[in-house]
XYZ file of C-alpha atoms in Angstrom:
307
model
C -6.230 -30.723 -13.752
C -9.142 -32.943 -14.702
C -12.701 -31.812 -13.891
C -14.409 -33.615 -11.028
C -17.594 -34.995 -12.612
C -18.966 -36.613 -9.476
C -18.942 -33.438 -7.418
C -20.660 -30.116 -7.957
C -19.628 -26.715 -6.694
C -23.068 -26.348 -5.080
C -21.927 -28.728 -2.339
C -19.483 -26.127 -1.037
C -19.546 -22.505 0.074
C -20.260 -20.322 -2.999
C -16.923 -18.572 -2.569
C -15.101 -21.897 -2.871
C -17.298 -23.371 -5.565
C -16.670 -20.371 -7.813
C -12.998 -20.113 -6.972
C -12.200 -23.731 -7.790
C -14.366 -24.109 -10.899
C -13.688 -23.443 -14.568
C -16.366 -23.283 -17.257
C -18.899 -24.506 -14.733
C -16.936 -27.604 -13.750
C -15.293 -28.125 -10.385
C -11.550 -28.533 -10.873
C -10.414 -28.825 -7.261
C -12.603 -30.056 -4.403
C -12.223 -27.805 -1.343
C -11.641 -29.329 2.061
C -11.525 -26.354 4.414
C -11.273 -22.580 4.548
C -9.979 -19.957 6.976
C -10.503 -16.197 6.945
C -8.826 -13.133 8.380
C -10.310 -11.281 11.342
C -9.272 -8.701 13.918
C -7.708 -10.262 17.017
C -7.422 -7.950 20.022
C -5.838 -7.960 23.475
C -8.655 -7.629 26.020
C -6.422 -6.316 28.813
C -4.823 -3.585 26.719
C -8.231 -2.526 25.437
C -9.483 -2.310 29.006
C -6.404 -0.360 30.095
C -6.964 2.092 27.244
C -10.648 2.527 28.118
C -11.773 0.954 24.852
C -14.889 -1.072 24.196
C -14.337 -4.309 22.280
C -14.444 -3.987 18.482
C -17.840 -4.623 16.932
C -19.318 -5.229 13.502
C -19.840 -1.503 12.877
C -16.199 -0.565 13.375
C -14.679 1.522 10.589
C -11.119 2.334 9.590
C -11.293 5.450 11.757
C -12.161 3.447 14.848
C -9.402 0.940 14.134
C -6.842 3.732 13.935
C -8.251 5.464 17.028
C -7.995 2.225 19.011
C -4.428 1.714 17.820
C -3.577 5.248 18.943
C -5.186 4.701 22.345
C -3.208 1.527 22.995
C 0.021 3.066 21.708
C -0.499 5.991 24.107
C -0.682 3.738 27.178
C 2.096 4.434 29.697
C 5.004 2.036 29.371
C 6.011 0.089 32.460
C 8.118 -2.866 31.387
C 7.563 -2.369 27.666
C 6.178 0.092 25.130
C 2.804 -1.098 23.787
C 1.795 -0.753 20.146
C -1.581 -0.579 18.482
C -1.148 -3.376 15.974
C 1.075 -6.228 14.919
C 1.043 -5.709 11.167
C 3.733 -6.299 8.589
C 4.173 -5.415 4.943
C 2.194 -8.319 3.554
C -0.044 -8.462 0.485
C -2.370 -10.922 2.200
C -3.023 -8.432 4.996
C -3.238 -5.381 2.728
C -5.667 -6.815 0.153
C -8.651 -6.813 2.564
C -8.200 -3.053 2.906
C -8.258 -2.694 -0.874
C -11.483 -4.703 -0.917
C -12.929 -2.528 1.856
C -12.071 0.575 -0.185
C -14.105 -0.806 -3.082
C -11.156 -2.160 -5.035
C -12.126 -5.717 -5.858
C -9.417 -7.674 -7.681
C -11.673 -10.719 -7.868
C -15.273 -10.713 -9.104
C -17.939 -12.936 -7.557
C -17.411 -15.559 -10.266
C -13.692 -15.726 -9.515
C -12.593 -13.730 -12.555
C -10.102 -10.879 -12.263
C -11.450 -7.363 -11.751
C -9.600 -4.069 -12.069
C -9.616 -1.867 -8.935
C -9.762 1.892 -9.303
C -6.748 4.087 -8.629
C -8.773 5.857 -5.941
C -9.452 2.603 -4.068
C -5.823 1.552 -4.424
C -4.611 4.900 -3.103
C -6.953 4.835 -0.107
C -5.835 1.321 0.825
C -2.145 2.128 0.384
C -2.403 5.324 2.432
C -4.352 3.868 5.337
C -2.273 0.700 5.612
C 1.171 2.237 5.286
C 0.296 5.169 7.557
C -0.409 2.748 10.407
C 3.168 1.494 10.156
C 4.823 4.797 9.238
C 3.137 6.619 12.136
C 4.338 4.017 14.624
C 0.869 2.690 15.429
C 1.729 -0.736 14.023
C 4.902 -2.732 14.512
C 6.156 -5.279 12.009
C 7.075 -8.734 13.323
C 10.757 -8.171 12.623
C 10.778 -5.062 14.815
C 10.747 -7.321 17.875
C 12.447 -10.366 16.360
C 9.163 -12.184 15.751
C 8.511 -14.428 12.794
C 4.893 -13.455 12.111
C 2.017 -11.310 13.371
C 0.709 -14.008 15.704
C 4.026 -14.403 17.463
C 4.319 -10.645 17.911
C 0.749 -10.466 19.245
C 1.571 -13.276 21.686
C 4.150 -10.994 23.302
C 1.232 -9.216 24.976
C 2.471 -5.832 23.768
C 0.130 -5.467 20.798
C -3.387 -4.150 21.005
C -4.509 -5.924 17.834
C -3.439 -7.981 14.874
C -5.022 -9.288 11.687
C -4.789 -13.066 11.466
C -6.728 -16.182 10.570
C -8.232 -19.149 12.393
C -4.769 -20.656 12.809
C -3.879 -18.130 15.502
C -6.220 -19.821 18.012
C -4.252 -23.066 18.546
C -0.999 -21.091 18.427
C -2.070 -18.792 21.268
C -3.528 -21.696 23.222
C -0.160 -23.401 23.102
C 2.149 -20.403 23.440
C 0.127 -17.983 25.595
C -2.784 -19.747 27.306
C -2.854 -16.897 29.828
C -3.411 -14.193 27.199
C -6.999 -12.937 27.172
C -7.962 -12.054 23.630
C -11.060 -11.591 21.522
C -11.914 -11.830 17.843
C -13.989 -9.442 15.745
C -14.689 -8.740 12.098
C -12.256 -6.595 10.170
C -13.331 -2.943 10.068
C -15.605 -1.516 7.402
C -13.809 0.591 4.829
C -14.973 3.596 2.807
C -16.961 1.304 0.505
C -17.783 -1.903 2.379
C -16.703 -4.589 4.792
C -14.641 -7.507 3.606
C -11.915 -9.994 4.346
C -9.710 -12.593 2.706
C -10.190 -16.368 2.687
C -7.566 -19.110 2.399
C -8.650 -22.556 1.270
C -7.252 -26.018 0.577
C -8.511 -28.411 -2.068
C -7.828 -31.744 -3.764
C -7.510 -32.134 -7.535
C -6.873 -34.913 -10.022
C -4.117 -34.563 -12.603
C -5.301 -34.555 -16.194
C -2.770 -37.280 -16.992
C -3.578 -39.470 -13.976
C -2.755 -43.138 -14.614
C -5.917 -44.193 -12.773
C -8.418 -41.320 -12.915
C -11.302 -43.407 -11.599
C -9.424 -44.289 -8.409
C -8.143 -40.731 -8.076
C -11.647 -39.295 -8.346
C -12.874 -41.777 -5.749
C -10.091 -40.747 -3.380
C -10.891 -37.046 -3.777
C -14.569 -37.761 -3.154
C -13.693 -39.635 0.042
C -11.274 -36.987 1.315
C -13.809 -34.205 0.778
C -16.876 -36.074 2.002
C -18.951 -34.838 4.910
C -17.680 -37.657 7.105
C -14.058 -36.840 6.362
C -14.540 -33.150 7.075
C -16.516 -33.911 10.214
C -13.664 -35.990 11.603
C -11.341 -32.973 11.413
C -13.585 -30.526 13.258
C -12.300 -31.313 16.725
C -8.671 -31.179 15.660
C -8.452 -28.100 13.461
C -9.926 -24.582 13.643
C -10.259 -24.552 9.840
C -13.878 -24.302 8.687
C -15.191 -27.331 6.740
C -15.834 -26.430 3.104
C -19.375 -27.800 3.281
C -21.969 -25.361 4.734
C -23.943 -28.354 5.993
C -21.265 -28.799 8.677
C -21.283 -25.164 9.828
C -23.378 -25.766 12.946
C -21.127 -28.597 14.106
C -18.007 -26.493 13.585
C -19.508 -23.517 15.443
C -20.443 -25.779 18.352
C -16.822 -26.929 18.590
C -15.260 -23.478 18.075
C -17.833 -20.884 19.255
C -15.161 -18.298 20.063
C -14.064 -18.344 16.413
C -17.480 -17.326 15.052
C -16.177 -14.086 13.428
C -13.974 -16.167 11.144
C -17.016 -18.093 9.890
C -19.031 -14.887 9.544
C -16.314 -13.559 7.271
C -17.204 -16.089 4.580
C -20.196 -13.948 3.626
C -18.002 -11.092 2.384
C -14.629 -12.642 1.632
C -12.520 -12.840 -1.494
C -10.345 -15.866 -2.104
C -6.558 -15.628 -1.789
C -5.808 -16.967 -5.229
C -3.482 -16.160 -8.120
C -3.197 -17.879 -11.518
C -0.488 -20.513 -11.846
C 2.842 -18.855 -12.528
C 1.843 -15.511 -11.047
C 2.291 -16.318 -7.359
C 5.185 -13.831 -7.399
C 2.626 -11.036 -7.654
C 2.180 -11.147 -3.885
C 5.878 -10.360 -3.532
C 5.517 -7.535 -6.040
C 2.710 -6.013 -3.979
C 4.926 -6.240 -0.893
C 7.715 -4.461 -2.755
C 5.423 -1.591 -3.720
C 4.143 -1.178 -0.153
C 7.715 -1.208 1.132
C 8.728 1.412 -1.429
C 5.909 3.665 -0.216
C 6.995 3.222 3.402
C 10.605 3.972 2.486
C 9.592 7.143 0.662
C 10.678 5.857 -2.741
C 7.106 6.124 -4.028
C 4.228 8.414 -3.097
C 0.908 6.823 -2.206
C -0.431 7.719 -5.651
C 2.641 6.341 -7.432
C 2.328 3.157 -5.424
C -1.310 2.878 -6.491
C -0.322 3.172 -10.160
C 2.299 0.451 -9.713
C -0.284 -1.805 -8.078
C -2.745 -1.135 -10.895
C -0.087 -2.277 -13.355
C 0.352 -5.498 -11.379
C -3.405 -6.113 -11.415
C -3.607 -5.378 -15.138
C -0.955 -7.986 -15.814
C -3.031 -10.504 -13.873
C -6.092 -9.544 -15.926
C -4.232 -9.883 -19.225
C -3.021 -13.337 -18.167
C -6.580 -14.582 -17.684
C -8.038 -13.108 -20.882
């Protein structure tokens, strides 16, 4: 990719500016970003005598709420605490919350501790192993949002994109959104972003740069606000986005303590490797500690790639 000389990373959220820059130069101009948050079923929470999740919720309260919903009497179906599959993108926030950062603030790779890895593996896999969380495939669903839309799940962990899906598929389903719980070390979530870049061998770099500048301008991002729940990459548009999507505020709040879902080119398969380790722990092929060591090896390979 060719650097974008006409744009600076300061124009975008710090998370995005750092994540899409190299040696101080912006390589890919971000357009929008979405984060993960806790989505909960208001009716099931009420039936279980639970207050809505709040910003001070911890892992313990998340598990307790999942237990309370799972213990509700079954009438036409058996409820479950969470819709949560074996998925690196849903597990990594728990690693972050345990103090295991795999990305530093400047976007470089960091090495999480074995203790943080073990805590995240144990908490996450126990939710599924203990029957408090169902995986999408357990009820023939394709993803967490579809399983949550069944009305049987107390909670799920999803991004902004779940809002239009539920509006279309289950407009009658009363749900709320809250921040992900605080872990043993801190709060935190994961962010997913899109960006535009210019190829280093572009036949017309001047025109390409002009196109990227137009596509990532304030006017261009503003025009998308009413059509997409994705957050514009420019903080200057935050108030306009919040006015259009006030119920999605927790997703925007997550940008203050999010890490970017991002792997070096060629190492995208690492997400699948993380999934395989988590599955091996669930199947009893690895202990929690052995799984943590395997995950540390995966992270170390990522670190070696960037050195």
